[in-house]
Coordinates of N, CA and C in Angstrom, one line a residue:
X1 N 13.9 -22.7 8.7 CA 12.6 -22.2 8.2 C 11.8 -23.2 7.6
X2 N 10.6 -23.2 7.9 CA 9.7 -24.3 7.5 C 9.3 -24.1 6.0
X3 N 8.7 -25.2 5.5 CA 8.4 -25.2 4.1 C 7.3 -24.1 3.8
X4 N 6.3 -23.9 4.7 CA 5.3 -22.9 4.6 C 5.8 -21.5 4.7
X5 N 6.9 -21.3 5.7 CA 7.4 -20.0 5.7 C 8.2 -19.7 4.5
X6 N 8.9 -20.7 3.8 CA 9.6 -20.4 2.5 C 8.6 -20.0 1.5
X7 N 7.5 -20.7 1.5 CA 6.5 -20.5 0.4 C 5.8 -19.1 0.6
X8 N 5.6 -18.8 1.8 CA 5.0 -17.4 2.1 C 5.9 -16.3 1.7
X9 N 7.3 -16.5 2.0 CA 8.2 -15.5 1.6 C 8.3 -15.3 0.1
X10 N 8.3 -16.5 -0.6 CA 8.3 -16.5 -2.1 C 7.1 -15.7 -2.6
X11 N 5.9 -16.0 -2.1 CA 4.7 -15.4 -2.5 C 4.7 -13.9 -2.2
X12 N 5.2 -13.5 -1.0 CA 5.2 -12.1 -0.7 C 6.2 -11.4 -1.6
X13 N 7.3 -12.0 -2.0 CA 8.2 -11.2 -2.9 C 7.5 -11.0 -4.4
X14 N 6.3 -11.6 -4.5 CA 5.7 -11.3 -5.9 C 4.8 -10.0 -5.9
X15 N 4.6 -9.4 -4.8 CA 3.9 -8.2 -4.7 C 4.6 -7.2 -3.9
X16 N 4.3 -5.9 -4.0 CA 5.1 -4.9 -3.4 C 4.3 -4.2 -2.2
X17 N 3.1 -4.4 -2.0 CA 2.3 -3.8 -1.0 C 1.4 -4.9 -0.3
X18 N 1.1 -4.5 1.0 CA 0.2 -5.3 1.7 C -0.4 -4.5 2.8
X19 N -0.9 -5.1 3.8 CA -1.7 -4.4 4.8 C -1.1 -4.8 6.2
X20 N -0.9 -3.8 7.1 CA -0.5 -4.0 8.5 C -1.7 -3.8 9.3
X21 N -1.8 -4.8 10.2 CA -2.9 -4.7 11.1 C -2.5 -4.9 12.6
X22 N -3.1 -4.0 13.5 CA -2.8 -4.1 14.9 C -4.0 -3.2 15.6
X23 N -3.8 -2.8 16.8 CA -4.7 -2.1 17.4 C -4.1 -0.7 18.0
X24 N -4.9 0.3 18.1 CA -4.4 1.5 18.5 C -5.5 2.0 19.6
X25 N -5.2 2.2 20.7 CA -6.2 2.6 21.9 C -7.3 1.6 21.8
X26 N -7.1 0.3 21.8 CA -8.0 -0.8 21.8 C -8.9 -0.9 20.6
X27 N -8.6 -0.1 19.5 CA -9.3 -0.3 18.3 C -8.5 -0.8 17.2
X28 N -9.1 -1.8 16.5 CA -8.3 -2.3 15.4 C -8.1 -1.3 14.2
X29 N -7.0 -1.5 13.5 CA -6.8 -0.8 12.3 C -6.0 -1.6 11.3
X30 N -6.1 -1.2 10.0 CA -5.4 -1.8 9.0 C -4.8 -0.7 8.2
X31 N -3.6 -0.7 7.8 CA -2.9 0.4 7.0 C -2.1 -0.2 6.0
X32 N -2.1 0.4 4.7 CA -1.3 -0.1 3.6 C 0.1 0.1 3.9
X33 N 1.1 -0.7 3.5 CA 2.5 -0.6 3.6 C 3.2 -1.2 2.4
X34 N 4.5 -0.7 2.2 CA 5.3 -1.3 1.3 C 6.1 -2.2 2.0
X35 N 6.6 -3.3 1.3 CA 7.4 -4.4 2.1 C 8.5 -4.9 1.2
X36 N 9.6 -5.4 1.9 CA 10.6 -6.2 1.4 C 10.9 -7.3 2.3
X37 N 11.5 -8.3 1.9 CA 12.0 -9.5 2.9 C 13.5 -9.4 3.0
X38 N 14.0 -9.2 4.1 CA 15.4 -9.1 4.4 C 15.8 -10.2 5.5
X39 N 16.7 -11.1 5.3 CA 17.2 -12.0 6.3 C 16.0 -12.7 7.2
X40 N 14.9 -13.1 6.4 CA 13.8 -13.8 7.1 C 12.9 -12.9 7.7
X41 N 13.2 -11.6 7.8 CA 12.3 -10.6 8.4 C 11.5 -9.8 7.3
X42 N 10.3 -9.4 7.7 CA 9.5 -8.6 6.7 C 9.9 -7.1 7.2
X43 N 10.3 -6.3 6.2 CA 10.6 -4.9 6.6 C 9.4 -4.2 5.8
X44 N 9.0 -3.2 6.5 CA 7.9 -2.4 5.8 C 8.2 -0.8 5.9
X45 N 7.7 -0.1 4.9 CA 7.8 1.3 4.9 C 6.3 1.8 4.9
X46 N 6.1 2.8 5.9 CA 4.8 3.5 6.1 C 5.1 4.9 6.2
X47 N 4.0 5.6 6.1 CA 4.0 7.1 6.3 C 4.0 7.5 7.7
X48 N 5.0 8.1 8.2 CA 5.1 8.6 9.6 C 4.0 9.5 10.0
X49 N 3.5 10.3 9.1 CA 2.5 11.2 9.4 C 1.2 10.7 10.0
X50 N 0.8 9.4 9.6 CA -0.3 8.8 10.2 C -0.2 8.4 11.5
X51 N 1.0 8.2 12.1 CA 1.2 7.8 13.4 C 1.1 6.4 13.7
X52 N 0.8 5.6 12.8 CA 0.5 4.1 13.1 C 1.7 3.4 13.6
X53 N 3.0 3.9 13.2 CA 4.1 3.3 13.6 C 4.3 3.2 15.2
X54 N 3.8 4.3 15.8 CA 3.8 4.4 17.3 C 3.0 3.3 18.0
X55 N 1.9 3.0 17.4 CA 1.0 1.9 17.9 C 1.7 0.5 17.7
X56 N 2.4 0.4 16.6 CA 3.0 -1.0 16.1 C 4.3 -1.2 16.8
X57 N 5.1 -0.1 17.1 CA 6.4 -0.4 17.7 C 6.4 -1.2 19.0
X58 N 7.0 -2.4 19.0 CA 7.0 -3.1 20.2 C 5.7 -4.0 20.4
X59 N 4.8 -3.9 19.5 CA 3.6 -4.6 19.6 C 3.5 -5.8 18.7
X60 N 2.5 -6.7 18.9 CA 2.2 -7.8 18.0 C 1.5 -7.2 16.9
X61 N 1.9 -7.5 15.7 CA 1.2 -7.0 14.5 C 1.0 -8.2 13.5
X62 N 0.0 -8.0 12.6 CA -0.1 -9.0 11.4 C 0.1 -8.2 10.2
X63 N 0.9 -8.8 9.3 CA 1.1 -8.2 8.0 C 0.7 -9.1 7.0
X64 N -0.2 -8.7 6.0 CA -0.8 -9.7 4.9 C -0.6 -9.0 3.6
X65 N -0.5 -9.9 2.7 CA -0.4 -9.4 1.3 C -1.1 -10.6 0.5
X66 N -1.5 -10.4 -0.8 CA -2.2 -11.2 -1.6 C -2.2 -10.8 -3.0
X67 N -2.7 -11.7 -3.9 CA -3.0 -11.4 -5.1 C -4.4 -11.6 -5.5
X68 N -5.3 -11.3 -4.7 CA -6.8 -11.5 -4.8 C -7.4 -10.7 -5.9
X69 N -6.9 -9.6 -6.2 CA -7.4 -8.7 -7.3 C -6.7 -8.9 -8.6
X70 N -5.8 -9.9 -8.7 CA -5.0 -10.1 -10.0 C -5.7 -10.6 -11.1
X71 N -6.8 -11.4 -10.8 CA -7.6 -12.0 -11.9 C -6.9 -13.4 -12.2
X72 N -6.0 -13.9 -11.5 CA -5.3 -15.1 -11.7 C -6.3 -16.2 -11.3
X73 N -6.0 -17.4 -11.9 CA -6.8 -18.6 -11.5 C -6.3 -19.2 -10.1
X74 N -5.2 -19.0 -9.8 CA -4.4 -19.5 -8.6 C -4.4 -18.2 -7.7
X75 N -5.2 -18.1 -6.7 CA -5.1 -16.9 -5.8 C -4.5 -17.4 -4.5
X76 N -3.9 -16.4 -3.9 CA -3.2 -16.7 -2.6 C -3.2 -15.5 -1.7
X77 N -3.0 -15.8 -0.4 CA -2.9 -14.7 0.6 C -1.9 -15.3 1.7
X78 N -1.1 -14.5 2.1 CA 0.0 -14.8 3.2 C -0.2 -13.7 4.3
X79 N 0.0 -14.2 5.6 CA 0.0 -13.4 6.7 C 1.2 -13.8 7.7
X80 N 1.9 -12.7 8.1 CA 3.0 -12.9 9.0 C 2.6 -12.2 10.2
X81 N 2.7 -12.8 11.4 CA 2.3 -12.4 12.7 C 3.6 -12.3 13.6
X82 N 3.9 -11.2 14.1 CA 5.0 -11.2 15.0 C 5.0 -9.7 15.6
X83 N 6.2 -9.5 16.2 CA 6.5 -8.2 16.9 C 7.1 -7.3 16.0
X84 N 6.7 -6.1 16.0 CA 7.2 -5.0 15.2 C 8.1 -4.2 16.0
X85 N 9.2 -3.6 15.2 CA 10.0 -2.7 15.8 C 10.5 -1.7 14.8
X86 N 10.7 -0.4 15.2 CA 11.1 0.6 14.3 C 12.6 0.4 14.0
X87 N 13.1 0.5 12.7 CA 14.4 0.2 12.3 C 14.9 1.3 11.4
X88 N 16.2 1.3 11.3 CA 16.8 2.1 10.3 C 17.4 1.2 9.1
X89 N 16.8 1.2 7.9 CA 17.2 0.3 6.9 C 18.6 0.6 6.5
X90 N 19.3 -0.4 5.9 CA 20.6 -0.3 5.3 C 20.5 0.4 3.9
X91 N 21.5 0.9 3.3 CA 21.4 1.5 1.9 C 20.8 0.4 1.0
X92 N 21.2 -0.7 1.1 CA 20.7 -2.0 0.2 C 19.3 -2.1 0.4
X93 N 18.7 -2.1 1.6 CA 17.4 -2.2 1.8 C 16.5 -1.1 1.4
X94 N 17.1 0.2 1.5 CA 16.5 1.4 1.0 C 16.3 1.2 -0.5
X95 N 17.4 0.8 -1.3 CA 17.2 0.7 -2.7 C 16.3 -0.4 -3.1
X96 N 16.1 -1.5 -2.3 CA 15.2 -2.5 -2.5 C 13.8 -2.0 -2.4
X97 N 13.5 -1.1 -1.4 CA 12.1 -0.5 -1.4 C 11.7 0.3 -2.7
X98 N 12.7 0.8 -3.3 CA 12.4 1.6 -4.4 C 11.8 3.0 -4.1
X99 N 11.3 3.7 -5.2 CA 10.8 5.0 -5.0 C 9.6 5.1 -4.1
X100 N 9.7 6.1 -3.2 CA 8.6 6.4 -2.3 C 7.4 7.2 -3.0
X101 N 6.2 7.1 -2.4 CA 5.2 8.0 -3.0 C 5.5 9.4 -2.7
X102 N 5.0 10.3 -3.5 CA 5.2 11.8 -3.3 C 4.3 12.2 -2.1
X103 N 3.1 11.7 -2.0 CA 2.3 12.2 -0.9 C 1.3 11.0 -0.3
X104 N 0.8 11.2 0.8 CA -0.2 10.3 1.4 C -1.3 11.2 1.9
X105 N -2.5 10.9 1.4 CA -3.7 11.7 1.8 C -3.3 13.3 1.7
X106 N -2.7 13.6 0.6 CA -2.4 15.0 0.4 C -1.2 15.6 1.2
X107 N -0.6 14.7 2.1 CA 0.5 15.3 2.9 C 1.8 14.6 2.3
X108 N 2.8 15.5 2.4 CA 4.2 14.9 2.0 C 4.5 13.7 2.6
X109 N 4.9 12.7 1.9 CA 5.4 11.3 2.5 C 6.6 11.5 3.2
X110 N 6.6 11.1 4.5 CA 7.8 10.9 5.4 C 7.9 9.3 5.8
X111 N 8.9 8.8 5.2 CA 8.9 7.3 5.6 C 9.3 6.9 7.0
X112 N 8.8 5.8 7.5 CA 9.1 5.2 8.7 C 9.3 3.8 8.4
X113 N 10.3 3.1 8.9 CA 10.6 1.7 8.6 C 10.5 0.8 9.8
X114 N 9.9 -0.4 9.6 CA 9.6 -1.3 10.7 C 10.0 -2.7 10.3
X115 N 10.5 -3.5 11.2 CA 10.9 -4.9 11.0 C 9.8 -5.7 11.8
X116 N 9.3 -6.7 11.0 CA 8.4 -7.7 11.7 C 9.1 -9.0 11.8
X117 N 9.5 -9.5 12.9 CA 10.1 -10.8 13.1 C 9.0 -11.7 13.2
X118 N 8.6 -12.5 12.2 CA 7.5 -13.5 12.2 C 7.5 -14.5 13.2
X119 N 6.5 -14.7 13.9 CA 6.3 -15.8 14.9 C 5.4 -16.8 14.3
X120 N 4.4 -16.4 13.5 CA 3.6 -17.3 12.8 C 3.3 -16.8 11.4
X121 N 3.3 -17.8 10.5 CA 3.2 -17.5 9.1 C 2.1 -18.4 8.5
X122 N 1.1 -17.8 7.8 CA 0.0 -18.5 7.3 C 0.0 -18.3 5.8
X123 N -0.3 -19.4 5.0 CA -0.5 -19.2 3.6 C -1.9 -19.9 3.3
X124 N -2.7 -19.1 2.4 CA -4.0 -19.7 2.0 C -4.0 -19.6 0.5
X125 N -4.5 -20.6 -0.2 CA -4.6 -20.7 -1.7 C -5.9 -20.9 -2.0
X126 N -6.4 -20.4 -3.1 CA -7.7 -20.7 -3.7 C -7.3 -21.0 -5.2
X127 N -7.8 -22.2 -5.6 CA -7.5 -22.6 -7.0 C -8.7 -22.8 -7.8
X128 N -8.9 -21.8 -8.7 CA -10.0 -21.8 -9.6 C -9.8 -22.5 -10.9
X129 N -8.4 -22.8 -11.3 CA -8.1 -23.2 -12.6 C -8.6 -24.6 -12.9
X130 N -8.6 -25.4 -12.0 CA -8.9 -26.8 -12.3 C -10.3 -27.2 -11.8
X131 N -11.1 -26.3 -11.4 CA -12.5 -26.6 -10.9 C -13.4 -27.3 -11.9
X132 N -13.4 -26.8 -13.2 CA -14.2 -27.5 -14.2 C -13.6 -28.8 -14.7
X133 N -12.2 -28.8 -14.8 CA -11.6 -30.0 -15.4 C -11.7 -31.2 -14.3
X134 N -11.6 -30.9 -13.1 CA -11.6 -32.0 -12.0 C -12.9 -32.4 -11.7
X135 N -13.9 -31.5 -11.8 CA -15.3 -31.7 -11.3 C -16.2 -31.4 -12.4
X136 N -16.2 -32.1 -13.5 CA -17.3 -31.8 -14.6 C -18.7 -32.0 -14.0
X137 N -19.5 -31.1 -14.6 CA -21.0 -31.3 -14.2 C -21.6 -32.5 -14.8
X138 N -22.0 -33.4 -13.9 CA -22.7 -34.6 -14.6 C -24.2 -34.3 -14.8
X139 N -24.7 -35.0 -15.8 CA -26.1 -34.7 -16.1 C -27.1 -35.1 -15.1
X140 N -26.7 -36.2 -14.3 CA -27.6 -36.5 -13.2 C -27.6 -35.7 -12.0
X141 N -26.6 -34.8 -11.9 CA -26.5 -33.8 -10.7 C -27.1 -32.5 -11.1
X142 N -28.0 -32.0 -10.3 CA -28.6 -30.7 -10.6 C -27.5 -29.6 -10.6
X143 N -27.7 -28.6 -11.4 CA -26.7 -27.5 -11.5 C -26.6 -26.8 -10.1
X144 N -27.6 -26.6 -9.4 CA -27.6 -25.9 -8.1 C -26.8 -26.7 -7.1
X145 N -26.9 -28.1 -7.0 CA -26.1 -28.8 -6.1 C -24.6 -28.7 -6.4
X146 N -24.3 -28.7 -7.7 CA -22.9 -28.6 -8.1 C -22.3 -27.2 -7.6
X147 N -23.2 -26.2 -7.8 CA -22.7 -24.9 -7.3 C -22.5 -24.8 -5.8
X148 N -23.4 -25.4 -5.0 CA -23.3 -25.4 -3.6 C -22.0 -26.0 -3.3
X149 N -21.6 -27.3 -3.8 CA -20.4 -28.0 -3.4 C -19.2 -27.1 -3.8
X150 N -19.3 -26.4 -4.9 CA -18.2 -25.7 -5.3 C -18.0 -24.5 -4.3
X151 N -19.1 -23.9 -3.9 CA -19.0 -22.8 -2.9 C -18.4 -23.3 -1.7
X152 N -18.9 -24.5 -1.1 CA -18.5 -25.0 0.1 C -16.9 -25.4 0.0
X153 N -16.5 -25.8 -1.1 CA -15.0 -26.2 -1.2 C -14.2 -24.8 -1.2
X154 N -14.7 -23.7 -1.8 CA -13.9 -22.5 -1.8 C -14.1 -21.8 -0.3
X155 N -15.1 -22.0 0.3 CA -15.2 -21.4 1.7 C -14.3 -22.2 2.6
X156 N -14.2 -23.5 2.3 CA -13.2 -24.3 3.1 C -11.8 -23.8 3.1
X157 N -11.4 -23.4 1.8 CA -10.1 -22.9 1.6 C -9.9 -21.6 2.2
X158 N -10.9 -20.8 2.2 CA -10.8 -19.4 2.7 C -10.8 -19.5 4.3
X159 N -11.4 -20.4 4.9 CA -11.6 -20.6 6.4 C -10.3 -21.2 6.8

């Protein structure tokens, strides 16, 4: 397992939910899902009633999670891309998922579990904590130019 894959798994373990993306009838969709990491695979729990698991089973999917709304100075986003398969989790894995929601969109929650065997792993980080300390505004530099450089630096990290 590469350093980036280890880092991605460590970050993924910090949050409980992410988004699963694939296509259904040639149309892209993104769905929320609960996840755990087991033996290097990402296991997800979704609501069977939405039918998304049928489009994912045997297909290439992307699963992403992040802390972008946490308010932290150090933001991150991870994405795991690989083939998904419906699985029956072990008792230990079921316990790791924790309590399931009571309902989804007003319908009783019925879980379906999928395993994503990652083929590609991506980690993106955005560091806002050291921006002012490392790049203080110099008097000879106009404020607007500093803001443009700061924006360019952050866009570079996002891309």
